[in-house]
Tab-separated table of N, CA and C in Angstrom:
chain	number	residue	atom	x	y	z
A	100	VAL	N	85.474	90.134	106.179
A	100	VAL	CA	84.762	91.012	105.311
A	100	VAL	C	85.796	91.341	104.376
A	101	GLY	N	87.333	91.743	104.927
A	101	GLY	CA	88.353	91.732	103.947
A	101	GLY	C	88.602	90.557	102.891
A	102	ASN	N	88.478	89.372	103.276
A	102	ASN	CA	88.451	88.479	102.654
A	102	ASN	C	87.363	88.375	101.455
A	103	VAL	N	86.108	88.441	102.121
A	103	VAL	CA	85.102	88.180	100.936
A	103	VAL	C	85.284	89.739	99.920
A	104	LEU	N	85.825	90.772	100.324
A	104	LEU	CA	85.893	91.863	99.536
A	104	LEU	C	87.084	91.436	98.544
A	105	ALA	N	88.268	90.980	98.671
A	105	ALA	CA	89.098	90.578	98.066
A	105	ALA	C	88.590	89.370	96.942
A	106	ASN	N	87.817	88.651	97.450
A	106	ASN	CA	87.275	87.683	96.365
A	106	ASN	C	86.495	88.426	95.462
A	107	TYR	N	85.740	89.349	95.698
A	107	TYR	CA	84.864	90.167	94.755
A	107	TYR	C	85.756	91.037	94.152
A	108	ALA	N	87.158	91.691	94.540
A	108	ALA	CA	87.789	92.352	93.750
A	108	ALA	C	88.392	91.465	92.882
A	109	LEU	N	88.862	90.320	93.230
A	109	LEU	CA	89.484	89.479	92.051
A	109	LEU	C	88.691	88.968	90.947
A	110	ALA	N	87.149	88.846	91.471
A	110	ALA	CA	85.995	88.148	90.601
A	110	ALA	C	85.875	89.038	89.430
A	111	TYR	N	85.797	90.217	90.037
A	111	TYR	CA	85.055	91.390	88.778
A	111	TYR	C	86.247	92.241	88.225
A	112	LYS	N	87.640	92.079	88.727
A	112	LYS	CA	88.698	92.554	88.421
A	112	LYS	C	88.554	94.112	88.629
A	113	ALA	N	88.338	94.588	89.823
A	113	ALA	CA	88.239	95.762	90.185
A	113	ALA	C	89.389	96.660	90.385
A	114	THR	N	90.406	96.787	89.400
A	114	THR	CA	91.486	97.210	89.570
A	114	THR	C	91.213	98.902	89.780
A	115	GLY	N	90.215	99.440	89.699
A	115	GLY	CA	89.932	100.726	89.979
A	115	GLY	C	89.694	101.182	91.525
A	116	GLY	N	89.591	99.676	92.495
A	116	GLY	CA	89.705	99.963	93.605
A	116	GLY	C	88.322	99.356	94.206
A	117	ILE	N	88.270	99.445	95.487
A	117	ILE	CA	86.827	98.944	95.955
A	117	ILE	C	86.549	100.130	96.903
A	118	TYR	N	85.101	100.640	96.790
A	118	TYR	CA	84.653	101.617	97.437
A	118	TYR	C	83.542	101.404	98.603
A	119	LEU	N	84.059	101.481	99.933
A	119	LEU	CA	83.079	101.381	101.000
A	119	LEU	C	82.147	102.370	101.328
A	120	ILE	N	80.935	102.383	100.965
A	120	ILE	CA	80.097	103.766	100.949
A	120	ILE	C	79.165	103.167	102.002
A	121	GLY	N	77.998	104.237	102.346
A	121	GLY	CA	76.805	104.158	102.903
A	121	GLY	C	77.042	104.345	104.739
A	122	SER	N	76.247	104.475	105.215
A	122	SER	CA	76.299	104.729	107.004
A	122	SER	C	76.751	103.429	107.551
A	123	VAL	N	76.436	102.202	106.881
A	123	VAL	CA	77.669	101.114	107.536
A	123	VAL	C	78.783	101.093	107.462
A	124	SER	N	79.322	101.424	106.387
A	124	SER	CA	80.690	101.391	106.024
A	124	SER	C	81.171	102.537	107.050
A	125	VAL	N	80.607	103.884	106.946
A	125	VAL	CA	81.229	105.029	107.801
A	125	VAL	C	81.190	104.278	109.096
A	126	GLY	N	80.330	103.873	109.680
A	126	GLY	CA	80.375	103.482	111.281
A	126	GLY	C	81.140	102.124	111.310
A	127	LEU	N	81.537	101.187	110.505
A	127	LEU	CA	82.455	100.399	110.701
A	127	LEU	C	83.796	100.626	110.073
A	128	GLY	N	83.875	101.517	109.435
A	128	GLY	CA	85.187	101.600	108.733
A	128	GLY	C	86.386	101.910	109.691
A	129	GLU	N	86.018	102.472	110.497
A	129	GLU	CA	87.392	103.032	111.491
A	129	GLU	C	87.634	101.672	112.367
A	130	TYR	N	86.578	101.007	112.446
A	130	TYR	CA	86.605	100.011	113.612
A	130	TYR	C	87.440	98.932	112.979
A	131	TRP	N	86.951	98.424	111.719
A	131	TRP	CA	87.622	97.571	110.688
A	131	TRP	C	89.088	97.745	110.695
A	132	ALA	N	89.318	99.103	110.610
A	132	ALA	CA	90.846	99.467	110.360
A	132	ALA	C	91.635	99.019	111.561
A	133	GLU	N	90.790	99.620	112.419
A	133	GLU	CA	91.916	99.768	114.057
A	133	GLU	C	92.053	98.486	114.978
A	134	HIS	N	90.784	97.767	114.499
A	134	HIS	CA	90.378	96.293	115.574
A	134	HIS	C	90.240	95.160	114.932
A	135	THR	N	90.275	95.002	113.627
A	135	THR	CA	90.319	93.875	112.729
A	135	THR	C	91.353	93.537	111.821
A	136	ASP	N	91.709	92.228	111.357
A	136	ASP	CA	92.637	92.226	110.313
A	136	ASP	C	91.913	92.327	109.032
A	137	PHE	N	91.193	93.563	109.156
A	137	PHE	CA	90.582	93.498	107.390
A	137	PHE	C	91.463	93.738	106.647
A	138	ASN	N	92.359	94.727	106.784
A	138	ASN	CA	93.321	94.812	105.404
A	138	ASN	C	94.293	93.982	105.140
A	139	LYS	N	94.759	93.291	106.458
A	139	LYS	CA	95.495	92.002	106.060
A	139	LYS	C	94.722	90.922	105.255
A	140	ALA	N	93.407	90.403	105.359
A	140	ALA	CA	92.506	89.675	105.045
A	140	ALA	C	92.276	89.998	103.497
A	141	PHE	N	92.106	91.324	103.106
A	141	PHE	CA	92.127	91.622	101.880
A	141	PHE	C	93.241	91.496	101.001
A	142	LEU	N	94.498	91.607	101.592
A	142	LEU	CA	95.695	91.658	100.865
A	142	LEU	C	96.287	90.133	100.746
A	143	ARG	N	95.990	89.229	101.730
A	143	ARG	CA	96.407	88.066	101.866
A	143	ARG	C	95.809	87.094	101.063
A	144	ARG	N	96.195	86.904	99.805
A	144	ARG	CA	95.643	85.801	98.882
A	144	ARG	C	96.546	84.777	98.848
A	145	GLY	N	96.198	83.557	98.510
A	145	GLY	CA	96.810	82.190	98.105
A	145	GLY	C	97.765	82.060	99.394
A	146	THR	N	98.606	81.140	99.045
A	146	THR	CA	99.571	80.586	99.986
A	146	THR	C	100.952	80.131	99.189
A	147	GLU	N	102.248	80.239	99.985
A	147	GLU	CA	103.254	79.829	99.351
A	147	GLU	C	103.229	78.593	98.145
A	148	ASP	N	101.963	77.748	98.314
A	148	ASP	CA	101.912	76.672	97.568
A	148	ASP	C	100.879	76.926	96.452
A	149	HIS	N	100.021	77.466	96.902
A	149	HIS	CA	98.826	78.107	95.872
A	149	HIS	C	98.730	79.089	95.415
A	150	ALA	N	99.133	79.552	94.566
A	150	ALA	CA	98.591	81.152	93.682
A	150	ALA	C	99.196	82.028	94.759
A	151	PRO	N	100.408	82.105	94.955
A	151	PRO	CA	101.304	83.456	95.557
A	151	PRO	C	101.219	84.727	94.933
A	152	TRP	N	100.921	84.638	93.709
A	152	TRP	CA	100.837	85.700	92.651
A	152	TRP	C	99.578	86.514	93.264
A	153	LEU	N	98.426	85.762	93.760
A	153	LEU	CA	97.152	86.684	94.042
A	153	LEU	C	97.524	87.845	94.953
A	154	GLU	N	98.415	87.889	95.977
A	154	GLU	CA	98.736	89.127	96.785
A	154	GLU	C	99.402	89.801	96.157
A	155	ALA	N	100.093	89.885	95.173
A	155	ALA	CA	100.672	91.010	94.266
A	155	ALA	C	99.547	91.950	93.669
A	156	VAL	N	98.181	90.796	92.964
A	156	VAL	CA	97.505	91.397	92.462
A	156	VAL	C	96.274	92.667	93.594
A	157	THR	N	96.184	91.897	94.758
A	157	THR	CA	95.428	92.681	95.857
A	157	THR	C	95.875	93.753	96.191
A	158	ASN	N	97.394	93.787	96.543
A	158	ASN	CA	98.242	94.853	96.801
A	158	ASN	C	98.126	96.128	95.936
A	159	LYS	N	97.483	95.977	94.699
A	159	LYS	CA	97.324	97.025	93.738
A	159	LYS	C	96.034	97.611	93.573
A	160	ILE	N	95.041	97.077	94.371
A	160	ILE	CA	93.854	97.191	94.521
A	160	ILE	C	93.543	98.185	95.327
A	161	PRO	N	93.171	99.701	95.201
A	161	PRO	CA	93.017	100.580	96.609
A	161	PRO	C	91.371	100.529	97.079
A	162	ILE	N	91.220	100.697	98.652
A	162	ILE	CA	90.272	100.492	99.355
A	162	ILE	C	89.961	102.201	99.761
A	163	TYR	N	88.543	102.484	99.481
A	163	TYR	CA	88.277	103.884	99.446
A	163	TYR	C	87.054	103.740	100.670
A	164	LEU	N	87.220	104.751	101.729
A	164	LEU	CA	86.227	104.657	102.465
A	164	LEU	C	85.515	106.286	102.372
A	165	SER	N	84.034	106.191	101.913
A	165	SER	CA	83.665	107.371	101.553
A	165	SER	C	82.514	107.788	103.179
A	166	THR	N	83.025	109.089	103.659
A	166	THR	CA	82.415	109.185	104.884
A	166	THR	C	81.538	109.891	104.668
A	167	ASP	N	80.620	110.154	103.229
A	167	ASP	CA	79.449	110.788	103.197
A	167	ASP	C	78.337	110.176	102.939
A	168	PRO	N	77.521	109.916	104.356
A	168	PRO	CA	76.167	108.676	104.085
A	168	PRO	C	75.328	109.378	102.939
A	169	ASN	N	75.200	110.372	102.243
A	169	ASN	CA	74.249	110.395	101.362
A	169	ASN	C	75.118	110.214	99.692
A	170	ILE	N	76.086	109.649	99.848
A	170	ILE	CA	76.523	109.435	98.473
A	170	ILE	C	75.722	109.068	97.390
A	171	GLY	N	75.181	107.924	98.142
A	171	GLY	CA	74.433	107.237	97.001
A	171	GLY	C	73.205	108.137	96.603
A	172	ALA	N	72.488	108.705	97.226
A	172	ALA	CA	71.465	110.035	96.935
A	172	ALA	C	72.074	110.967	95.705
A	173	ALA	N	73.641	111.397	96.089
A	173	ALA	CA	74.470	112.262	95.480
A	173	ALA	C	74.434	111.821	93.931
A	174	GLY	N	75.098	110.271	93.933
A	174	GLY	CA	75.002	109.785	92.653
A	174	GLY	C	73.926	109.623	91.606
A	175	ALA	N	72.565	109.372	92.684
A	175	ALA	CA	71.539	109.250	91.752
A	175	ALA	C	70.953	110.713	91.192
A	176	LEU	N	71.164	111.645	92.097
A	176	LEU	CA	71.142	112.934	91.452
A	176	LEU	C	71.564	113.204	90.410
A	177	GLU	N	73.150	112.838	90.096
A	177	GLU	CA	73.923	113.462	89.275
A	177	GLU	C	73.425	112.624	87.826
A	178	LEU	N	73.043	111.056	88.155
A	178	LEU	CA	72.666	110.794	86.902
A	178	LEU	C	71.128	111.017	86.349
A	179	ALA	N	70.649	111.603	87.284
A	179	ALA	CA	69.320	112.418	86.830
A	179	ALA	C	69.596	113.410	85.815
A	180	LYS	N	70.645	114.387	86.624
A	180	LYS	CA	70.722	115.225	85.640
A	180	LYS	C	71.314	114.956	84.373
A	181	GLN	N	71.745	114.102	84.032
A	181	GLN	CA	72.182	113.802	82.835
A	181	GLN	C	71.101	113.187	81.783
A	182	ALA	N	70.050	112.843	82.536
A	182	ALA	CA	69.224	111.989	81.407
A	182	ALA	C	68.351	112.980	80.805
């Protein structure tokens, strides 16, 4: 998952960060952090021979985990209030 998110972050220039939201992220976020190489897979881009500068780019992209399972509904409500 870390590798895939890093690819998306680089493709979409997500310099503001990656936001993991929803009930699945809440349930898996702690597991990914403690029992997998999620962070290492996210940060490690390129090799010594190919694009080593990518790691410097991904190191600057923050990863946020929202523990609010209703954040999507809250965001939709805020947008509805503005309309």
